[in-house]
Coordinates of C-alpha atoms in Angstrom, one line a residue:
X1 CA 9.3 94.1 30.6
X2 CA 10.7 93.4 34.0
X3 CA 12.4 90.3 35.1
X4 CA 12.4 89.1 39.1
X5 CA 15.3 86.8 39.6
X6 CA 16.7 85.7 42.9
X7 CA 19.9 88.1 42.4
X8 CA 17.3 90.9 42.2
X9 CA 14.9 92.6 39.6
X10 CA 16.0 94.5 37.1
X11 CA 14.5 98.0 35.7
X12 CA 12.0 98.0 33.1
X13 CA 12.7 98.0 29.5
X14 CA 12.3 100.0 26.5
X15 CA 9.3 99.4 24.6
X16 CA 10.0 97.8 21.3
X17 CA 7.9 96.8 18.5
X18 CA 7.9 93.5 16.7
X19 CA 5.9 92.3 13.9
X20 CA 5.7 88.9 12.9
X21 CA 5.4 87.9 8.7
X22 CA 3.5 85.5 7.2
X23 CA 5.7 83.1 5.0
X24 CA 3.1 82.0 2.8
X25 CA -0.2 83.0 1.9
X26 CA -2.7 79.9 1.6
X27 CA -4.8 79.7 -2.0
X28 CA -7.9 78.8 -2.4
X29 CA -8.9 74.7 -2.4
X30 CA -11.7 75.2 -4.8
X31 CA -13.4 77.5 -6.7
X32 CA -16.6 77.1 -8.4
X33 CA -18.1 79.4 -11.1
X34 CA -21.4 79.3 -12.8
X35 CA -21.4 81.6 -15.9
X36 CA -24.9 81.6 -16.0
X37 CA -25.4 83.1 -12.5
X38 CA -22.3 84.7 -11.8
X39 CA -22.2 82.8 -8.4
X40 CA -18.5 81.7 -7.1
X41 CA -18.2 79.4 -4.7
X42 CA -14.9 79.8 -2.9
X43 CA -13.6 77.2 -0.5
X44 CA -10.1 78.0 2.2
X45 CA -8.6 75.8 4.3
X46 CA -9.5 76.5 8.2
X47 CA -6.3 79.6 9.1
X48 CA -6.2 82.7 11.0
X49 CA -5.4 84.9 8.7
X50 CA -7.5 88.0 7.9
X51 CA -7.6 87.4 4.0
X52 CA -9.2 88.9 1.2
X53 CA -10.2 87.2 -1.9
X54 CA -9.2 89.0 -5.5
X55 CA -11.4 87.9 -8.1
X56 CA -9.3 87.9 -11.8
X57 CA -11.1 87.3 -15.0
X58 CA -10.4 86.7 -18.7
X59 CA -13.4 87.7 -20.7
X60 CA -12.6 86.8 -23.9
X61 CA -13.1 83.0 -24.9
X62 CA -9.5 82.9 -27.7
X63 CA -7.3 83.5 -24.6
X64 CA -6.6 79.8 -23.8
X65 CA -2.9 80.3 -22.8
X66 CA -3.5 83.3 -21.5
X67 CA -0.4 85.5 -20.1
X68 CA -0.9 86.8 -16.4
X69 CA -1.2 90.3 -17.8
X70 CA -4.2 89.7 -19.5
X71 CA -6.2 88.8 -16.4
X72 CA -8.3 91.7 -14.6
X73 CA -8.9 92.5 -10.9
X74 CA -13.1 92.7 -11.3
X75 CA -13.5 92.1 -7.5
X76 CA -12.4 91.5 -4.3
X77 CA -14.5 89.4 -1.4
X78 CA -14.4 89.9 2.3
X79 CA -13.7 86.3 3.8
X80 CA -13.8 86.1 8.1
X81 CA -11.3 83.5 9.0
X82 CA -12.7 80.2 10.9
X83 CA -9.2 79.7 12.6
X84 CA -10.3 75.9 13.0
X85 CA -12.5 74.6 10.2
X86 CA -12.8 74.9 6.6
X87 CA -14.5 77.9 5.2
X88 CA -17.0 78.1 2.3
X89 CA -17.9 81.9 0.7
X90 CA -20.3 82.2 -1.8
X91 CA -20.4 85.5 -3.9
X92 CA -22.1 86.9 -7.0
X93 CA -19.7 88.5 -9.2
X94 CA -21.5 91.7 -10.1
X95 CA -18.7 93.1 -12.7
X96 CA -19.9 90.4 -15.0
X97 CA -23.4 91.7 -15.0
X98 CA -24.4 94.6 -16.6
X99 CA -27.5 96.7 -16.3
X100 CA -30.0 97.9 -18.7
X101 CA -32.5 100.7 -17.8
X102 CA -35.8 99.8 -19.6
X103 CA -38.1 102.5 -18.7
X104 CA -42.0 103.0 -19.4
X105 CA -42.2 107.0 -19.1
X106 CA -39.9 110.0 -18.5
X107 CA -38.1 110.9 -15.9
X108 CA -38.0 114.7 -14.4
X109 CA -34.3 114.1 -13.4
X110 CA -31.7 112.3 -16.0
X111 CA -30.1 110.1 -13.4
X112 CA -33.3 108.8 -12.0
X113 CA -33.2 104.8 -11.9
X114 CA -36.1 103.2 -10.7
X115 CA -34.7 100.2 -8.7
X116 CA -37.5 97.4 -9.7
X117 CA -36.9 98.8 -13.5
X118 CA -32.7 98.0 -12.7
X119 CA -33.3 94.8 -11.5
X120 CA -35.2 93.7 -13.9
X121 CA -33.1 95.3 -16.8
X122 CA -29.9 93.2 -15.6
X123 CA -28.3 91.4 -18.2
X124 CA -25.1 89.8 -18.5
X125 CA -21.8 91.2 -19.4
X126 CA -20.4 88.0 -20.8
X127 CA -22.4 84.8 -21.3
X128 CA -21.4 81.4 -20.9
X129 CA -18.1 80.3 -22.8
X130 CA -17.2 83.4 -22.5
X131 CA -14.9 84.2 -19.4
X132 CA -12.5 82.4 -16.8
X133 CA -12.0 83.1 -13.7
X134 CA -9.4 83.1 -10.8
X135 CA -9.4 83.4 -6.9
X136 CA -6.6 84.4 -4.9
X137 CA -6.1 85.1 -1.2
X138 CA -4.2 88.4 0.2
X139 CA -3.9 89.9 3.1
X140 CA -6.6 91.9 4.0
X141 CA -4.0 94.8 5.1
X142 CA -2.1 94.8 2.3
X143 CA -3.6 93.6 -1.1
X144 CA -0.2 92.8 -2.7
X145 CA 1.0 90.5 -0.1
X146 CA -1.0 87.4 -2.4
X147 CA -0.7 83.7 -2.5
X148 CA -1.0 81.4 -5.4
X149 CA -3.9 81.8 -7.4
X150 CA -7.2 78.8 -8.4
X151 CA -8.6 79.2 -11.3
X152 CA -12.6 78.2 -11.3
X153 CA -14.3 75.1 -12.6
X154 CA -17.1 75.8 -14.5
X155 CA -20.6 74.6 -13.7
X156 CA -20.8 73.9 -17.2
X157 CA -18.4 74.5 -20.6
X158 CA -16.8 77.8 -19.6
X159 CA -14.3 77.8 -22.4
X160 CA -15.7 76.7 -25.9
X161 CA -12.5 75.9 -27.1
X162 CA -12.0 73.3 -25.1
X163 CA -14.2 70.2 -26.1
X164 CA -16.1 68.5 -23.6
X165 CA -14.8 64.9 -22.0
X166 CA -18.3 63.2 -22.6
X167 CA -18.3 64.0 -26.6

């Protein structure tokens, strides 16, 4: 930089380089999960911040109070920033599905999949009752910079331990 002033100019200075810090990391406003599908539905407030969202998940229906070392990283979702409206990313958790190979003749090679066979063959990892799940946002430079985290409502009864308002 060089300033102009009216008792002169002065030289140039050194380069120096500054990086700013985030104080806090947004979370999620909403998150959706349908255990049926595997879709999430992830809804952010409107910021600027190149984020990441880290998908957690408890797969086994007895952990109700469930300590934060039990939850797993099964996936993490690209989100592009809006800067100046509300953003809504819709995903398919594919950790939670599981493929079967169901094949109608030999293969030459052992490895070959034949991909309309996969598709077909996909079945899920957990069903239903059987898994919560959790969103939070990081940075998408550096995955332990995190805020707080949502945990997902359920399209329908995602935790059979818990007994349904209506009865």
């Amino acid at each position: 930089m060089k300033a102009y002033n009216p008792k002169g100019h002065s030289n140039y200075s050194d380069e120096a380089v500054v990086m700013t810090r985030v104080e806090r990391i947004p979370q999620p406003q909403r998150v959706t999960f349908d255990p049926e599908t595997h879709a999430l539905v992830v809804n952010l407030a409107a910021t600027c911040l190149q984020l990441v969202g880290i998908v957690e998940a408890i797969t086994d229906p007895t952990m109700n109070l469930a300590d934060e070392n039990d939850w797993q990283q099964i996936q993490s979702i690209p989100l592009i920033p809006s800067g100046s409206a509300a953003t809504r990313r819709e995903a398919t958790v594919l950790s939670l599905v599981t493929r079967r190979r169901n094949s109608n003749g030999r293969a030459l090679e052992e490895d070959f999949v034949d991909d309309a066979q996969e598709s077909i063959g996909a079945q899920p990892v957990v069903t239903g009752g059987d898994v919560r799940v959790r969103v939070k946002l990081c940075l998408a430079s550096d995955h332990s910079v995190c805020g707080d985290t949502t945990e997902a409502e359920c399209k329908y009864n995602c935790n059979p331990l818990q007994v349904p308002e209506n009865g």
